[in-house]
mmCIF file of C-alpha atoms in Angstrom:
data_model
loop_
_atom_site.group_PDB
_atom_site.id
_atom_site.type_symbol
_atom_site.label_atom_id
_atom_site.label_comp_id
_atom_site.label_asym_id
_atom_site.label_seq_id
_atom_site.Cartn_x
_atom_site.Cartn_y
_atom_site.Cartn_z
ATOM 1 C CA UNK A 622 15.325 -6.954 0.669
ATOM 2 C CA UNK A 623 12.901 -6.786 3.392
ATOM 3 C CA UNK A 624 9.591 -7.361 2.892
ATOM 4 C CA UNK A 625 5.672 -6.121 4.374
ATOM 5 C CA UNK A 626 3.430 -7.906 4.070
ATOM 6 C CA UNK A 627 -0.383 -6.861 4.464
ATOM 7 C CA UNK A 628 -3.273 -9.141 4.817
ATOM 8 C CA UNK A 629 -6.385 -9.404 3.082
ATOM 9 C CA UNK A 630 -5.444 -7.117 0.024
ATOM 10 C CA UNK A 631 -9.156 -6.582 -0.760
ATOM 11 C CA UNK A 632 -12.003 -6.945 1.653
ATOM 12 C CA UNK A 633 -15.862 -6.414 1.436
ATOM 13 C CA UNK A 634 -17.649 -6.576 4.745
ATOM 14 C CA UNK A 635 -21.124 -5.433 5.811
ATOM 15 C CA UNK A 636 -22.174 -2.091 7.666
ATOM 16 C CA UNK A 637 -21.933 -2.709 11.700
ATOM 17 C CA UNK A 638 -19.131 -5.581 11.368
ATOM 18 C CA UNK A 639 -15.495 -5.540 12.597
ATOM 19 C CA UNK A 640 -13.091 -6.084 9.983
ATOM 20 C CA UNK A 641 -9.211 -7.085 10.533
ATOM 21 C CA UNK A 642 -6.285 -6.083 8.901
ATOM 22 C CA UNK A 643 -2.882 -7.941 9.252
ATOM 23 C CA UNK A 644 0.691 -6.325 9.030
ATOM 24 C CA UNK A 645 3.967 -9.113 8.828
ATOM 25 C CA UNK A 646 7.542 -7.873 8.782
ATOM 26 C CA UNK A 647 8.776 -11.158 6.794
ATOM 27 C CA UNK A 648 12.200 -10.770 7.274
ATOM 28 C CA UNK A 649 13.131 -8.022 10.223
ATOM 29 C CA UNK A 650 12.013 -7.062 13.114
ATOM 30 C CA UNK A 651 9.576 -3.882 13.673
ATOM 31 C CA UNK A 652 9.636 -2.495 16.680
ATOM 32 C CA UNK A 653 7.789 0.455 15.090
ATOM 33 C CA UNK A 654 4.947 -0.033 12.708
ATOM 34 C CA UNK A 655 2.317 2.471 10.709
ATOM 35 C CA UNK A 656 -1.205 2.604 10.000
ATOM 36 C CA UNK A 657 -1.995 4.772 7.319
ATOM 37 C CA UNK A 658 -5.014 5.576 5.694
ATOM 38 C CA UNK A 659 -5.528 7.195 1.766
ATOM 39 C CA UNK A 660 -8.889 8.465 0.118
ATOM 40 C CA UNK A 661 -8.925 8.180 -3.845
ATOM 41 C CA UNK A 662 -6.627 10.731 -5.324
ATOM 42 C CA UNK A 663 -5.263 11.636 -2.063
ATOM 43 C CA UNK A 664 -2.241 11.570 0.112
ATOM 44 C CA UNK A 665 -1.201 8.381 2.844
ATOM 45 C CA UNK A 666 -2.681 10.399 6.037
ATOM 46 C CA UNK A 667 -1.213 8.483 9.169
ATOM 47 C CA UNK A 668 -3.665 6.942 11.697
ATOM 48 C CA UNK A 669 -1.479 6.230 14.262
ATOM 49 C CA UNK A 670 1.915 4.740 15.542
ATOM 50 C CA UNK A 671 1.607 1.075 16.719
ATOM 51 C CA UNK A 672 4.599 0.172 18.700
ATOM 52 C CA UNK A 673 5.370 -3.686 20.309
ATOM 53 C CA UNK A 674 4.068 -4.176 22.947
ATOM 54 C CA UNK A 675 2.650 -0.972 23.968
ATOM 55 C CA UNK A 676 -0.173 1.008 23.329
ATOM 56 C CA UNK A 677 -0.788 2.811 20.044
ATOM 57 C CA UNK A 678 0.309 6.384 19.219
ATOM 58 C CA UNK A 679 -3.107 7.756 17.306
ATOM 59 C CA UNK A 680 -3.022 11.386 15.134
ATOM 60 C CA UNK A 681 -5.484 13.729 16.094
ATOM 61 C CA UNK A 682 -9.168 13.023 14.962
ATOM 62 C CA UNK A 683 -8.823 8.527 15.121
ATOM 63 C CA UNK A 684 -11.177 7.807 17.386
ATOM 64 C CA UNK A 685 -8.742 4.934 18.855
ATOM 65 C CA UNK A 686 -12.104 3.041 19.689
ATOM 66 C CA UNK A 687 -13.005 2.730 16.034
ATOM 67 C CA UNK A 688 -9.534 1.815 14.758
ATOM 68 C CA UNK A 689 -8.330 -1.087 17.262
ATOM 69 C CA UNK A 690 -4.493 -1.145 17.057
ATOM 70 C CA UNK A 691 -2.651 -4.421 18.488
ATOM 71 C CA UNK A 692 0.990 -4.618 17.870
ATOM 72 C CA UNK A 693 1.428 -8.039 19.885
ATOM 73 C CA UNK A 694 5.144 -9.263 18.694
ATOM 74 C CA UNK A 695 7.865 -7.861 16.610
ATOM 75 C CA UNK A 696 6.437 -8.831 13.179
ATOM 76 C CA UNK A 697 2.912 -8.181 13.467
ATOM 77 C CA UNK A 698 0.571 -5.408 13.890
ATOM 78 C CA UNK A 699 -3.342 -5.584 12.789
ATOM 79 C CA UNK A 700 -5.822 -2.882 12.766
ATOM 80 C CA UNK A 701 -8.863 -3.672 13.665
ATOM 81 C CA UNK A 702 -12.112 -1.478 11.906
ATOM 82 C CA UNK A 703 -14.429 -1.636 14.158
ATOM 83 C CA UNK A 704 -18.423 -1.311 13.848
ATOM 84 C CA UNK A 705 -17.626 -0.481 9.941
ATOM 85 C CA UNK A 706 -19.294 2.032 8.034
ATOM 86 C CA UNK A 707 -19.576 2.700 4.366
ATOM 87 C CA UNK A 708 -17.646 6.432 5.057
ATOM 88 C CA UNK A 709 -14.552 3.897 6.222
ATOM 89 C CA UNK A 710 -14.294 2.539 2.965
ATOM 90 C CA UNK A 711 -10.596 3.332 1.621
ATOM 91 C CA UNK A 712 -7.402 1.966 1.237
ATOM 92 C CA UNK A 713 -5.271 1.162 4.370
ATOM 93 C CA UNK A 714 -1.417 0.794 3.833
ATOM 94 C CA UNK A 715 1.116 -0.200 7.047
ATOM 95 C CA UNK A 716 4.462 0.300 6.806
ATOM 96 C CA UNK A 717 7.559 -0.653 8.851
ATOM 97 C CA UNK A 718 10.715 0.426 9.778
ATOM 98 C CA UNK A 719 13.774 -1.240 9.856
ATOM 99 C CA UNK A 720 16.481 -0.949 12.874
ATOM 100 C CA UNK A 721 18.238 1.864 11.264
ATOM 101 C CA UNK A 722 15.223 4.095 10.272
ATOM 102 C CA UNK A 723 16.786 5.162 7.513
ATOM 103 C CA UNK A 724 14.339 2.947 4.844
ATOM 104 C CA UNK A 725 10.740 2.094 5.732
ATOM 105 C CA UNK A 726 9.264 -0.828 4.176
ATOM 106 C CA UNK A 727 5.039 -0.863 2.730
ATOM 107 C CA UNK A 728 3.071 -3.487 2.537
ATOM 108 C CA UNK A 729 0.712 -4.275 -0.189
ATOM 109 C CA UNK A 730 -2.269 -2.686 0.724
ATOM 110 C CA UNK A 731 -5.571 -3.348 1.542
ATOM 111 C CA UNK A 732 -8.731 -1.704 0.080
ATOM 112 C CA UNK A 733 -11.465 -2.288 2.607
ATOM 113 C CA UNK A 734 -15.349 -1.690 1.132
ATOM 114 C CA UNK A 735 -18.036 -1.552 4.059
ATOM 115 C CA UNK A 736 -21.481 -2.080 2.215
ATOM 116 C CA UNK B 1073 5.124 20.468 13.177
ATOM 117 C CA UNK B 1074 6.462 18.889 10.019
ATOM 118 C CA UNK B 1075 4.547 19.927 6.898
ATOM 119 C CA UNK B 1076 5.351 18.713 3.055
ATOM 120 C CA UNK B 1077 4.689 20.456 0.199
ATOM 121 C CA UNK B 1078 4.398 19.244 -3.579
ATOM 122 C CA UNK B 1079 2.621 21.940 -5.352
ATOM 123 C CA UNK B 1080 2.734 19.974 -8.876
ATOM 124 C CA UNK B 1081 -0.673 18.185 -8.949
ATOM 125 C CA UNK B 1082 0.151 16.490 -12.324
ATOM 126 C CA UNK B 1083 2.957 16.202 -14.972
ATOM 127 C CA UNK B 1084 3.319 15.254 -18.520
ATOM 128 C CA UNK B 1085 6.357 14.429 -19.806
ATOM 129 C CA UNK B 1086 7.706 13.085 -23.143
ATOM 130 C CA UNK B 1087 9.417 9.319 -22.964
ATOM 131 C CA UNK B 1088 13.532 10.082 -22.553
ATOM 132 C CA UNK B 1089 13.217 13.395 -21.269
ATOM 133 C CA UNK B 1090 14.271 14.158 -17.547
ATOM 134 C CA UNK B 1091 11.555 15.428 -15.533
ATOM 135 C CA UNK B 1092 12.051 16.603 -11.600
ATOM 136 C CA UNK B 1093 9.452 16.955 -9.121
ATOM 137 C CA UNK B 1094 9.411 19.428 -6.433
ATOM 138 C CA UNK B 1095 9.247 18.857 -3.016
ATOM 139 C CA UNK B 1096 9.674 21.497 0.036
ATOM 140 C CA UNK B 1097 9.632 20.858 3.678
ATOM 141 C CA UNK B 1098 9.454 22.507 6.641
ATOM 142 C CA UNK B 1099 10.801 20.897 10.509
ATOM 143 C CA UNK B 1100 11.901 21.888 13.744
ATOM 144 C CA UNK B 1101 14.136 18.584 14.061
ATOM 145 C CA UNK B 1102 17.961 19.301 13.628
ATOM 146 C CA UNK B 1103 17.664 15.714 12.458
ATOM 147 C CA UNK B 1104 15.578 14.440 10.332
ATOM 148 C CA UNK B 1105 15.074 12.185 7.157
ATOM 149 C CA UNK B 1106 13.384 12.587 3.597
ATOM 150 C CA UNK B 1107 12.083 10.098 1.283
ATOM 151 C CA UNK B 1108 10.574 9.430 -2.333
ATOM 152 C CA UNK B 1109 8.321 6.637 -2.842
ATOM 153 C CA UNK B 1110 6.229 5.649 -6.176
ATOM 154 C CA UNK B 1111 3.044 4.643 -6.170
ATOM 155 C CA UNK B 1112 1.355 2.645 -8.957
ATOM 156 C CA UNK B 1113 -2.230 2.338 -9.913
ATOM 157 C CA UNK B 1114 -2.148 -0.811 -8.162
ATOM 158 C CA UNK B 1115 -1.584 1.383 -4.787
ATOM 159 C CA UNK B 1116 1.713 -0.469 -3.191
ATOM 160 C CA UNK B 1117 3.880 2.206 -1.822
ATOM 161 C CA UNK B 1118 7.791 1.858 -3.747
ATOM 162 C CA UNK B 1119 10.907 3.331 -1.871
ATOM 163 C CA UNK B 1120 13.019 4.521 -4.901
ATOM 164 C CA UNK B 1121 15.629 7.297 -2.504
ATOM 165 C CA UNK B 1122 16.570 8.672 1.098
ATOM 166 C CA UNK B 1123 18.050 11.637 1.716
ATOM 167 C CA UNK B 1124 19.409 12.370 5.745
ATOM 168 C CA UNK B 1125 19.635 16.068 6.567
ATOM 169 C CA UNK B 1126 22.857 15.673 7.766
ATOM 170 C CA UNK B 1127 24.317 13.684 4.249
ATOM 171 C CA UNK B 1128 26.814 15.599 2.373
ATOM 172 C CA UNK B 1129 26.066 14.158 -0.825
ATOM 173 C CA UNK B 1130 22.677 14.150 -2.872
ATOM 174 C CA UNK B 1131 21.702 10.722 -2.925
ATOM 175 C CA UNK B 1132 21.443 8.591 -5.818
ATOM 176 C CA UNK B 1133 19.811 5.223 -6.751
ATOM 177 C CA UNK B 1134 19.830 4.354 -10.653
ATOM 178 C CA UNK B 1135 17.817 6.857 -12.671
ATOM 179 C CA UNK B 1136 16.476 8.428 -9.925
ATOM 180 C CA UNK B 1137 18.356 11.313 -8.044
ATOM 181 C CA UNK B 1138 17.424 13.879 -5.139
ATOM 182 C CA UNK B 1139 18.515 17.590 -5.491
ATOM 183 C CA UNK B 1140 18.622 18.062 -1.729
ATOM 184 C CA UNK B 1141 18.970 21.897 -0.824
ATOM 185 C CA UNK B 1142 18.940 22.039 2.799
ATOM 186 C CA UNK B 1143 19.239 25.956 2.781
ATOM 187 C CA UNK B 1144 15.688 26.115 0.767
ATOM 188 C CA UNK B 1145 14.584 22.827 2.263
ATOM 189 C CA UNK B 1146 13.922 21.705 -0.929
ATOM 190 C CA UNK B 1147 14.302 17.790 -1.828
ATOM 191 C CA UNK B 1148 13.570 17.947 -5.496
ATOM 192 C CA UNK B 1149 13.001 14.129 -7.603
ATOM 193 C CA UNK B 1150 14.893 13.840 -10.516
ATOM 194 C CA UNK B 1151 14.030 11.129 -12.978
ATOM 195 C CA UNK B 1152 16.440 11.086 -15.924
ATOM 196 C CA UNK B 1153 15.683 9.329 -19.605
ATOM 197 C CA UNK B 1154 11.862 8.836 -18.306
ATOM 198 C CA UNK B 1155 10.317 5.358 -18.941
ATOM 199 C CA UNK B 1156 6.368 4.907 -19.576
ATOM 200 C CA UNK B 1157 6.705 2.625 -16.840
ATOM 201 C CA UNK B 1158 7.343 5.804 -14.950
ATOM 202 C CA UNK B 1159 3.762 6.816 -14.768
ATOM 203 C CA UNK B 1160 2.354 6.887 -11.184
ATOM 204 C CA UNK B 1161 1.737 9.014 -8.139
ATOM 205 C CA UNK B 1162 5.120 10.128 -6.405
ATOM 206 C CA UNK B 1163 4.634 10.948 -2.955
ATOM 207 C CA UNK B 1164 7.743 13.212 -1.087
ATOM 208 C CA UNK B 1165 8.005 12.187 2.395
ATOM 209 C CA UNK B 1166 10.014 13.221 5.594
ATOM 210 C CA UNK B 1167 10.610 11.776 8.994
ATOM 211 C CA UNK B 1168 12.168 13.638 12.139
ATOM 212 C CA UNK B 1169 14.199 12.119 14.853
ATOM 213 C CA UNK B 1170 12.454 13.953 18.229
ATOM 214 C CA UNK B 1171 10.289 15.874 18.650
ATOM 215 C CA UNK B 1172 7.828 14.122 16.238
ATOM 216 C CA UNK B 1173 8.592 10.863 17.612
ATOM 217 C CA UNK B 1174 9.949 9.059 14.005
ATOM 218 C CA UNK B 1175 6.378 10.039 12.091
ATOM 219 C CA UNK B 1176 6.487 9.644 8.748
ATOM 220 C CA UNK B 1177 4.046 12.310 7.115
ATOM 221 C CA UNK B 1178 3.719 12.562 3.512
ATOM 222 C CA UNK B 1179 3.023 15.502 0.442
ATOM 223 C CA UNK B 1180 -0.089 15.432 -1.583
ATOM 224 C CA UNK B 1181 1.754 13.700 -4.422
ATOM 225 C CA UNK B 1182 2.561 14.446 -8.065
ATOM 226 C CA UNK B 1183 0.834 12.177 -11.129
ATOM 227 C CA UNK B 1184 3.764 11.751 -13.184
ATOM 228 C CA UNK B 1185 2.257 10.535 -16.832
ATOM 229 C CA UNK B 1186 4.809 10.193 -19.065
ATOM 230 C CA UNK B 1187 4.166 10.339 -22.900
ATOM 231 C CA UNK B 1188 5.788 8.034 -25.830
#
């Protein structure tokens, strides 16, 4: 089946650094990818919409600045933490959708820790 | 707006038994799509069903199947003859067509422990 994914799985960085996540479609291509974002204990609370070649849909309250979207072909999109904090420690979890948008793929994860 | 609701926090459940966890929804698309995904303490995010609004049939995939009551908009999990292996976070989630442009929003989740 199709697979996500997500690149580095765990990653410490210091306070005032940029940090970059990767997201692959390995075997489709995503026209349409998701950034989410999820607290301990709570619920996957989208970030924003990152479609090819185009700018980045954000939710209300991402400062777009802060979370740097690129979605430069149609198997990769990274996020880009910018000027990290310790408050953006969490997990971050893309997802993709296949042509159909009936099923949409997850990758792995990546648990980001700003010290 | 879309909004999901899961109003089970946690559930414990005895190994074999069937458990279902509730899931209501509310849209404005005429179209739209719903989804149950399991989520391990290891955090990867696993598709286990899809239901689309305008499906006749509940769907089905192995143990797990989705009581889909469009009236109520309701999209109930049922797990039959739980496995310990069951135990994890189950997240309902739902997806319109227009108006809010293929966003995928999700419930607060259910912890699912299951008991031998």
């Amino acid at each position: 089946g199709a697979v996500v994914s997500q690149h580095p799985s765990r990653v410490i960085c210091k306070s005032g650094t940029s940090v970059k996540i990767e997201c692959r479609s390995l075997d489709f291509q995503a026209t349409t990818m998701f950034w989410y974002r999820q607290f301990p204990k709570q619920s996957l609370m989208l970030m924003a919409t990152s479609n090819e070649g185009s700018k980045a849909t954000y939710e209300q309250g991402v400062e777009k600045d802060k979370f740097l979207i690129n979605h430069a072909s149609l198997t990769l999109s990274t996020l880009t933490v910018t000027s990290a904090h310790p408050e953006d420690s969490s997990f971050y979890i893309c997802s993709a959708r296949d042509l159909l948008g009936n099923t949409i793929y997850f990758g792995e994860g990546s648990w980001l820790t700003v010290v | 707006a879309q909004k999901i609701t899961q109003t089970q926090p946690g559930m414990f459940v005895q190994e074999k038994e069937a458990v279902t966890l509730d899931c209501t929804y509310d849209t404005s698309d005429p179209s739209y799509g719903l989804f149950w995904y399991k989520q391990p303490s290891s955090g990867e995010m696993i598709f286990l069903i899809y239901q689309g609004s305008y499906d006749q049939q509940n769907a089905t995939e192995g143990r797990y199947s989705l009581n889909f009551q469009k009236a109520r908009k309701s999209a109930n999990l049922v797990i039959s003859a739980s496995q310990l292996g069951d135990s994890a976070m189950y997240f309902c989630a739902m997806r319109g067509r227009y108006s809010s442009a293929s966003k995928i929003i999700f419930g607060s989740g259910t912890r699912l422990s299951i008991r031998p």
